[in-house]
């Protein structure tokens, strides 16, 4: 094996030449040869690329820009001779980092791929003896046997095939099983060679013998997995935005600190060292210590809510990325469709029947003109259904529980025929016993037919045939209609072909059904003498069954919601152009069946500029290869789109990894796809994506809400210091730095987390995705945080400070600068800010809608947060140990009356403003 040949090259050589090339024989390798090759090629397994160590993953949570800012803030606090403050800030950073690691580690643990796609054991020939070995021990040159239900463990050449059909949907996206044979036939599209098997696919029906050509990472499966593992992860938009926000807030804090430094020197005439300490304290005060844990916990809450909606998110930042999504590149088979072939029309030469229900369950009926048929009155239909059930190697096991799916033992096409017969009331098992099979003429891709010979009660044989219409008609010279059996005419053939064409235009594929009886006295003694040539002739055409892989029931509504939200859906599939076009039009992805379809061959020849130009119109991609999906996603990203790529097969993995967010199917998805994805749908329901997108948008809006909430208290925290400076120190600091930190990390934190779980505002999914140029810190957020909420909080808290001093004789007596009166005054300022924040957290629940529309107390987390911040305030006031640390004291009854009167007016004033805004915008 000096010159390395690909499976595609070997497919075109004779089996003998391939065996010679592999230095093996039909007797298989010897134990010594197998051992030597195992040492040379390594185990037959997918080797995952080395991931970051858990230590690196843990440490990354402490080196984001916001985390670095908090580390620096702690250092500044120590330099400013405030060790308690420094320790508190660092504690926040540590707690947040540990929580972020725990949340992401738990999600990763729940979705870790163990590469279970390859089977555990395989049956091989070693020195002419059949042995069962672990799949990891399979090597190139091994001869192995296959039967229905086997997962194929290596790329291999078919040596023998008996009705061998292989489900390659995990690799190609094609829902129709591929027929395999021992002779070369190129086929259409990727991985379509008739005599080549690929690792990761499954035997749907039949038996076979094959020789392994490539194992492990050298298989096509391995190449795709390697491409997936080496693809770098894209930085989420939220991470980029939080970095930008950190830079903005850092700049603001530093500028304020510098300003206060010079003001302290020039206005108050503080000494240089004291001014520096004062400025450092203000920088620490304006660093939003609570922002990072609040964002992290809000995203974690989003992850939890998504999990309840069947969307498992592996990375916290992916939650918000969904809300930004502008394009979804979706696979068809198993994602938009059920991956369950279903017959929905039966054509007879004189009548057409409808078949209701979908999937592999007997959940419908065969109807004529809307009424269930009585087979006793429809003998021609009964004959077609009986033949379809007899000429069949597939069985469908009913689901064991309400949550489980039917189990398919065979091929989807034959399963559709079985279910069709059952819907009409026939029992395939009972038919098989009544008309036992004596021989089978297996399906092959050349004649495109399958036949069985079944013995009738009178001793005669019935030849049951199904296959493509054209190839079946070639064997027919008669037809069965309502008058009985008569000669087949050209007009009959034209009508049959027209029906087939009409079904194809609707995305349906057909199977023709025919038969012939051999009288008992003409049945040969040697049944084996009956072959294709002397059996599949002079047949009687009965009719056709039209079938399709139906769309999921909820898909159409989900697609509409995406369009309402200005999210574009692009179908990217390995299936045929006609089927893809019809499904896309049927579920509303494209507006008509005239939408442009680009095949894999066309895509391969298109430049990036050509592809970008093509994206200006409705597009469908069909017959595409894995690397081409990657190209599609990459081109869209170059156009500035935020791309979500969905899929379940190995072929989807590179695009899943490249996309801004990859969405894999949890039930039908391959391990490689799950490993590459950012999010896994545990119910394989496309509609769950829409719910996740809404959740992502809600999370982003909620981040803005609690950003508004957190920042507005900074104004109330800064104004006392400004008063101190402008009065040249005549007004003592109404709020200490430790009390400011109490607000940022204590009383504000829990209500802010409640905002993170706020429900979506009405109409959210009727808005387009936010622009990538939009930012968390918008003018509207700044205006409401600083100029509106912050202004009200500043006025109220300052009034509270002077109210306490008034009780102690001010203005006749100078404002207290120390002692118990000063402690009480600063405590009152702190308490007034907290009580303002009680109203503001309710105000921040909506941006323009009335809080009463959501329900005043509907968010129990906010209710708990308000109660918690009140209890924290009481603890700081009345626990002696904490009173010394935070410089707080007890308030009298007059102070409490003042505080209790704060929230309601602040809340109602904001409700009035929102009502004015809604009227100006014409909103209800």
CSV table of C-alpha atoms in Angstrom, one decimal, residues 1 12 37 73 117 182 188 225 237 324 402 572 598 629 722 811:
chain,number,residue,atom,x,y,z
A,1,UNK,CA,0.0,0.0,0.0
A,12,UNK,CA,-13.6,2.1,-9.6
A,37,UNK,CA,-1.8,-3.1,11.2
A,73,UNK,CA,-10.2,48.3,41.6
A,117,UNK,CA,-21.6,6.8,16.9
A,182,UNK,CA,-20.6,-4.9,-5.3
A,188,UNK,CA,-25.2,11.7,-7.7
A,225,UNK,CA,-14.5,15.5,12.8
A,237,UNK,CA,-21.2,39.5,20.2
A,324,UNK,CA,-28.9,38.8,17.7
A,402,UNK,CA,-45.5,8.3,25.3
A,572,UNK,CA,-28.9,23.9,3.3
A,598,UNK,CA,-28.0,26.3,-5.9
A,629,UNK,CA,-21.9,24.4,4.3
A,722,UNK,CA,-20.1,66.7,44.5
A,811,UNK,CA,-29.3,75.3,59.7
